[in-house]
JSON list of C-alpha atoms in Angstrom, two decimals:
[
{"chain": "A", "resi": 1, "resn": "UNK", "atom": "CA", "xyz": [63.16, -2.18, 13.01]},
{"chain": "A", "resi": 2, "resn": "UNK", "atom": "CA", "xyz": [63.89, -0.69, 9.60]},
{"chain": "A", "resi": 3, "resn": "UNK", "atom": "CA", "xyz": [66.05, 2.24, 8.79]},
{"chain": "A", "resi": 4, "resn": "UNK", "atom": "CA", "xyz": [64.87, 4.86, 6.36]},
{"chain": "A", "resi": 5, "resn": "UNK", "atom": "CA", "xyz": [67.95, 6.66, 4.98]},
{"chain": "A", "resi": 6, "resn": "UNK", "atom": "CA", "xyz": [65.93, 9.45, 3.39]},
{"chain": "A", "resi": 7, "resn": "UNK", "atom": "CA", "xyz": [65.79, 12.75, 5.27]},
{"chain": "A", "resi": 8, "resn": "UNK", "atom": "CA", "xyz": [62.50, 13.70, 6.89]},
{"chain": "A", "resi": 9, "resn": "UNK", "atom": "CA", "xyz": [62.26, 16.82, 4.78]},
{"chain": "A", "resi": 10, "resn": "UNK", "atom": "CA", "xyz": [62.16, 16.86, 1.04]},
{"chain": "A", "resi": 11, "resn": "UNK", "atom": "CA", "xyz": [63.14, 20.05, -0.72]},
{"chain": "A", "resi": 12, "resn": "UNK", "atom": "CA", "xyz": [62.49, 20.24, -4.41]},
{"chain": "A", "resi": 13, "resn": "UNK", "atom": "CA", "xyz": [63.58, 23.33, -6.33]},
{"chain": "A", "resi": 14, "resn": "UNK", "atom": "CA", "xyz": [60.90, 24.96, -8.47]},
{"chain": "A", "resi": 15, "resn": "UNK", "atom": "CA", "xyz": [60.83, 23.66, -12.04]},
{"chain": "A", "resi": 16, "resn": "UNK", "atom": "CA", "xyz": [62.42, 25.86, -14.70]},
{"chain": "A", "resi": 17, "resn": "UNK", "atom": "CA", "xyz": [60.01, 27.96, -16.78]},
{"chain": "A", "resi": 18, "resn": "UNK", "atom": "CA", "xyz": [58.93, 26.42, -20.08]},
{"chain": "A", "resi": 19, "resn": "UNK", "atom": "CA", "xyz": [60.96, 27.57, -23.09]},
{"chain": "A", "resi": 20, "resn": "UNK", "atom": "CA", "xyz": [57.94, 29.26, -24.68]},
{"chain": "A", "resi": 21, "resn": "UNK", "atom": "CA", "xyz": [57.22, 31.52, -21.69]},
{"chain": "A", "resi": 22, "resn": "UNK", "atom": "CA", "xyz": [57.70, 35.22, -22.41]},
{"chain": "A", "resi": 23, "resn": "UNK", "atom": "CA", "xyz": [60.61, 36.73, -20.56]},
{"chain": "A", "resi": 24, "resn": "UNK", "atom": "CA", "xyz": [60.12, 39.72, -18.34]},
{"chain": "A", "resi": 25, "resn": "UNK", "atom": "CA", "xyz": [62.36, 42.70, -18.86]},
{"chain": "A", "resi": 26, "resn": "UNK", "atom": "CA", "xyz": [62.05, 43.91, -15.27]},
{"chain": "A", "resi": 27, "resn": "UNK", "atom": "CA", "xyz": [64.87, 43.15, -12.88]},
{"chain": "A", "resi": 28, "resn": "UNK", "atom": "CA", "xyz": [63.85, 40.96, -9.96]},
{"chain": "A", "resi": 29, "resn": "UNK", "atom": "CA", "xyz": [65.83, 39.68, -7.05]},
{"chain": "A", "resi": 30, "resn": "UNK", "atom": "CA", "xyz": [66.66, 35.98, -7.36]},
{"chain": "A", "resi": 31, "resn": "UNK", "atom": "CA", "xyz": [64.03, 33.72, -5.84]},
{"chain": "A", "resi": 32, "resn": "UNK", "atom": "CA", "xyz": [65.14, 32.12, -2.60]},
{"chain": "A", "resi": 33, "resn": "UNK", "atom": "CA", "xyz": [63.78, 29.22, -0.66]},
{"chain": "A", "resi": 34, "resn": "UNK", "atom": "CA", "xyz": [61.18, 30.01, 2.00]},
{"chain": "A", "resi": 35, "resn": "UNK", "atom": "CA", "xyz": [62.76, 30.89, 5.31]},
{"chain": "A", "resi": 36, "resn": "UNK", "atom": "CA", "xyz": [61.65, 27.62, 6.96]},
{"chain": "A", "resi": 37, "resn": "UNK", "atom": "CA", "xyz": [63.92, 25.57, 4.70]},
{"chain": "A", "resi": 38, "resn": "UNK", "atom": "CA", "xyz": [66.80, 28.01, 4.81]},
{"chain": "A", "resi": 39, "resn": "UNK", "atom": "CA", "xyz": [70.22, 26.66, 5.77]},
{"chain": "A", "resi": 40, "resn": "UNK", "atom": "CA", "xyz": [70.81, 29.66, 8.06]},
{"chain": "A", "resi": 41, "resn": "UNK", "atom": "CA", "xyz": [68.09, 28.38, 10.38]},
{"chain": "A", "resi": 42, "resn": "UNK", "atom": "CA", "xyz": [69.83, 25.03, 10.65]},
{"chain": "A", "resi": 43, "resn": "UNK", "atom": "CA", "xyz": [73.11, 26.84, 11.38]},
{"chain": "A", "resi": 44, "resn": "UNK", "atom": "CA", "xyz": [71.37, 29.01, 14.00]},
{"chain": "A", "resi": 45, "resn": "UNK", "atom": "CA", "xyz": [69.79, 25.98, 15.68]},
{"chain": "A", "resi": 46, "resn": "UNK", "atom": "CA", "xyz": [73.18, 24.24, 15.77]},
{"chain": "A", "resi": 47, "resn": "UNK", "atom": "CA", "xyz": [74.94, 27.29, 17.22]},
{"chain": "A", "resi": 48, "resn": "UNK", "atom": "CA", "xyz": [72.25, 27.71, 19.86]},
{"chain": "A", "resi": 49, "resn": "UNK", "atom": "CA", "xyz": [72.41, 23.98, 20.71]},
{"chain": "A", "resi": 50, "resn": "UNK", "atom": "CA", "xyz": [76.21, 24.11, 21.15]},
{"chain": "A", "resi": 51, "resn": "UNK", "atom": "CA", "xyz": [75.85, 27.22, 23.27]},
{"chain": "A", "resi": 52, "resn": "UNK", "atom": "CA", "xyz": [73.33, 25.58, 25.60]},
{"chain": "A", "resi": 53, "resn": "UNK", "atom": "CA", "xyz": [75.37, 22.38, 25.88]},
{"chain": "A", "resi": 54, "resn": "UNK", "atom": "CA", "xyz": [78.61, 24.19, 26.66]},
{"chain": "A", "resi": 55, "resn": "UNK", "atom": "CA", "xyz": [77.13, 26.37, 29.39]},
{"chain": "A", "resi": 56, "resn": "UNK", "atom": "CA", "xyz": [75.09, 23.53, 30.89]},
{"chain": "A", "resi": 57, "resn": "UNK", "atom": "CA", "xyz": [77.96, 21.06, 30.91]},
{"chain": "A", "resi": 58, "resn": "UNK", "atom": "CA", "xyz": [80.24, 23.64, 32.51]},
{"chain": "A", "resi": 59, "resn": "UNK", "atom": "CA", "xyz": [77.94, 24.19, 35.49]},
{"chain": "A", "resi": 60, "resn": "UNK", "atom": "CA", "xyz": [76.57, 20.66, 35.83]},
{"chain": "A", "resi": 61, "resn": "UNK", "atom": "CA", "xyz": [79.95, 19.05, 35.19]},
{"chain": "A", "resi": 62, "resn": "UNK", "atom": "CA", "xyz": [81.54, 20.87, 38.09]},
{"chain": "A", "resi": 63, "resn": "UNK", "atom": "CA", "xyz": [78.60, 20.13, 40.38]},
{"chain": "A", "resi": 64, "resn": "UNK", "atom": "CA", "xyz": [78.69, 16.44, 39.41]},
{"chain": "A", "resi": 65, "resn": "UNK", "atom": "CA", "xyz": [82.43, 16.35, 40.09]},
{"chain": "A", "resi": 66, "resn": "UNK", "atom": "CA", "xyz": [81.80, 17.89, 43.51]},
{"chain": "A", "resi": 67, "resn": "UNK", "atom": "CA", "xyz": [79.12, 15.28, 44.30]},
{"chain": "A", "resi": 68, "resn": "UNK", "atom": "CA", "xyz": [81.32, 12.39, 43.15]},
{"chain": "A", "resi": 69, "resn": "UNK", "atom": "CA", "xyz": [84.22, 13.62, 45.26]},
{"chain": "A", "resi": 70, "resn": "UNK", "atom": "CA", "xyz": [81.88, 13.96, 48.23]},
{"chain": "A", "resi": 71, "resn": "UNK", "atom": "CA", "xyz": [80.63, 10.40, 47.82]},
{"chain": "A", "resi": 72, "resn": "UNK", "atom": "CA", "xyz": [83.79, 8.54, 46.82]},
{"chain": "A", "resi": 73, "resn": "UNK", "atom": "CA", "xyz": [86.65, 10.63, 48.26]},
{"chain": "A", "resi": 74, "resn": "UNK", "atom": "CA", "xyz": [85.57, 11.68, 51.75]},
{"chain": "A", "resi": 75, "resn": "UNK", "atom": "CA", "xyz": [89.19, 11.75, 52.91]},
{"chain": "A", "resi": 76, "resn": "UNK", "atom": "CA", "xyz": [89.99, 14.39, 50.31]},
{"chain": "A", "resi": 77, "resn": "UNK", "atom": "CA", "xyz": [86.88, 16.43, 51.07]},
{"chain": "A", "resi": 78, "resn": "UNK", "atom": "CA", "xyz": [87.50, 16.47, 54.85]},
{"chain": "A", "resi": 79, "resn": "UNK", "atom": "CA", "xyz": [91.19, 17.23, 54.49]},
{"chain": "A", "resi": 80, "resn": "UNK", "atom": "CA", "xyz": [92.47, 20.66, 55.36]},
{"chain": "A", "resi": 81, "resn": "UNK", "atom": "CA", "xyz": [93.30, 22.90, 52.40]},
{"chain": "A", "resi": 82, "resn": "UNK", "atom": "CA", "xyz": [94.05, 26.53, 53.28]},
{"chain": "A", "resi": 83, "resn": "UNK", "atom": "CA", "xyz": [93.98, 28.22, 56.69]},
{"chain": "A", "resi": 84, "resn": "UNK", "atom": "CA", "xyz": [92.29, 25.26, 58.29]},
{"chain": "A", "resi": 85, "resn": "UNK", "atom": "CA", "xyz": [89.32, 25.21, 55.86]},
{"chain": "A", "resi": 86, "resn": "UNK", "atom": "CA", "xyz": [88.22, 21.80, 54.61]},
{"chain": "A", "resi": 87, "resn": "UNK", "atom": "CA", "xyz": [88.74, 21.08, 50.91]},
{"chain": "A", "resi": 88, "resn": "UNK", "atom": "CA", "xyz": [85.05, 20.22, 50.55]},
{"chain": "A", "resi": 89, "resn": "UNK", "atom": "CA", "xyz": [84.01, 23.64, 51.77]},
{"chain": "A", "resi": 90, "resn": "UNK", "atom": "CA", "xyz": [86.37, 25.38, 49.35]},
{"chain": "A", "resi": 91, "resn": "UNK", "atom": "CA", "xyz": [85.08, 23.27, 46.45]},
{"chain": "A", "resi": 92, "resn": "UNK", "atom": "CA", "xyz": [81.49, 24.04, 47.47]},
{"chain": "A", "resi": 93, "resn": "UNK", "atom": "CA", "xyz": [82.24, 27.77, 47.57]},
{"chain": "A", "resi": 94, "resn": "UNK", "atom": "CA", "xyz": [83.88, 27.50, 44.14]},
{"chain": "A", "resi": 95, "resn": "UNK", "atom": "CA", "xyz": [80.52, 26.42, 42.71]},
{"chain": "A", "resi": 96, "resn": "UNK", "atom": "CA", "xyz": [79.33, 30.03, 42.59]},
{"chain": "A", "resi": 97, "resn": "UNK", "atom": "CA", "xyz": [82.23, 31.33, 40.46]},
{"chain": "A", "resi": 98, "resn": "UNK", "atom": "CA", "xyz": [81.90, 28.30, 38.17]},
{"chain": "A", "resi": 99, "resn": "UNK", "atom": "CA", "xyz": [78.22, 29.13, 37.68]},
{"chain": "A", "resi": 100, "resn": "UNK", "atom": "CA", "xyz": [79.15, 32.73, 36.90]},
{"chain": "A", "resi": 101, "resn": "UNK", "atom": "CA", "xyz": [81.69, 31.43, 34.42]},
{"chain": "A", "resi": 102, "resn": "UNK", "atom": "CA", "xyz": [78.99, 29.34, 32.73]},
{"chain": "A", "resi": 103, "resn": "UNK", "atom": "CA", "xyz": [76.72, 32.40, 32.50]},
{"chain": "A", "resi": 104, "resn": "UNK", "atom": "CA", "xyz": [79.54, 34.53, 31.09]},
{"chain": "A", "resi": 105, "resn": "UNK", "atom": "CA", "xyz": [80.40, 31.82, 28.58]},
{"chain": "A", "resi": 106, "resn": "UNK", "atom": "CA", "xyz": [76.76, 31.61, 27.54]},
{"chain": "A", "resi": 107, "resn": "UNK", "atom": "CA", "xyz": [76.52, 35.38, 27.00]},
{"chain": "A", "resi": 108, "resn": "UNK", "atom": "CA", "xyz": [79.87, 35.53, 25.19]},
{"chain": "A", "resi": 109, "resn": "UNK", "atom": "CA", "xyz": [78.91, 32.82, 22.71]},
{"chain": "A", "resi": 110, "resn": "UNK", "atom": "CA", "xyz": [75.48, 34.41, 22.27]},
{"chain": "A", "resi": 111, "resn": "UNK", "atom": "CA", "xyz": [77.00, 37.77, 21.37]},
{"chain": "A", "resi": 112, "resn": "UNK", "atom": "CA", "xyz": [79.72, 36.30, 19.19]},
{"chain": "A", "resi": 113, "resn": "UNK", "atom": "CA", "xyz": [77.95, 33.50, 17.31]},
{"chain": "A", "resi": 114, "resn": "UNK", "atom": "CA", "xyz": [74.20, 33.24, 17.85]},
{"chain": "A", "resi": 115, "resn": "UNK", "atom": "CA", "xyz": [73.03, 36.87, 17.84]},
{"chain": "A", "resi": 116, "resn": "UNK", "atom": "CA", "xyz": [74.68, 37.82, 14.51]},
{"chain": "A", "resi": 117, "resn": "UNK", "atom": "CA", "xyz": [73.05, 34.80, 12.84]},
{"chain": "A", "resi": 118, "resn": "UNK", "atom": "CA", "xyz": [69.67, 35.65, 14.34]},
{"chain": "A", "resi": 119, "resn": "UNK", "atom": "CA", "xyz": [69.99, 39.29, 13.24]},
{"chain": "A", "resi": 120, "resn": "UNK", "atom": "CA", "xyz": [70.85, 38.27, 9.69]},
{"chain": "A", "resi": 121, "resn": "UNK", "atom": "CA", "xyz": [67.90, 35.88, 9.51]},
{"chain": "A", "resi": 122, "resn": "UNK", "atom": "CA", "xyz": [65.59, 38.55, 10.97]},
{"chain": "A", "resi": 123, "resn": "UNK", "atom": "CA", "xyz": [66.71, 41.08, 8.32]},
{"chain": "A", "resi": 124, "resn": "UNK", "atom": "CA", "xyz": [66.21, 38.54, 5.53]},
{"chain": "A", "resi": 125, "resn": "UNK", "atom": "CA", "xyz": [62.73, 37.74, 6.85]},
{"chain": "A", "resi": 126, "resn": "UNK", "atom": "CA", "xyz": [61.85, 41.46, 6.87]},
{"chain": "A", "resi": 127, "resn": "UNK", "atom": "CA", "xyz": [63.10, 41.80, 3.29]},
{"chain": "A", "resi": 128, "resn": "UNK", "atom": "CA", "xyz": [61.08, 38.75, 2.24]},
{"chain": "A", "resi": 129, "resn": "UNK", "atom": "CA", "xyz": [57.97, 40.19, 3.91]},
{"chain": "A", "resi": 130, "resn": "UNK", "atom": "CA", "xyz": [58.44, 43.52, 2.11]},
{"chain": "A", "resi": 131, "resn": "UNK", "atom": "CA", "xyz": [58.93, 41.76, -1.23]},
{"chain": "A", "resi": 132, "resn": "UNK", "atom": "CA", "xyz": [55.80, 39.68, -0.71]},
{"chain": "A", "resi": 133, "resn": "UNK", "atom": "CA", "xyz": [53.81, 42.77, 0.30]},
{"chain": "A", "resi": 134, "resn": "UNK", "atom": "CA", "xyz": [54.96, 44.57, -2.83]},
{"chain": "A", "resi": 135, "resn": "UNK", "atom": "CA", "xyz": [53.59, 41.88, -5.14]}
]
């Protein structure tokens, strides 16, 4: 198996205009890369990926811990915790608040990190579309 160190995408900036080209006196916005190659999309994908992983690992991690304790620590799970309730039952009932915590964490990170990035990219795309329509 061989390893290709080059990235799968190749981005080449546009060549500079030839020195003999007449210069325009109108003011134009600087030319940006197309939105598909924009670094903000990579940042947005990374933020969304971290958000999904954090929320998923919160809920699934607790559930996996509960299953492992059920399988390998039956003495702990059948022991009495509070008011005669078995520890296993209390841990099972705690699964619902942990799931709510995962949902709240997901929404918090979406509002704080992912949504502002998505809004900024959406506004830039609208500006790009208006500029292209005006040409």
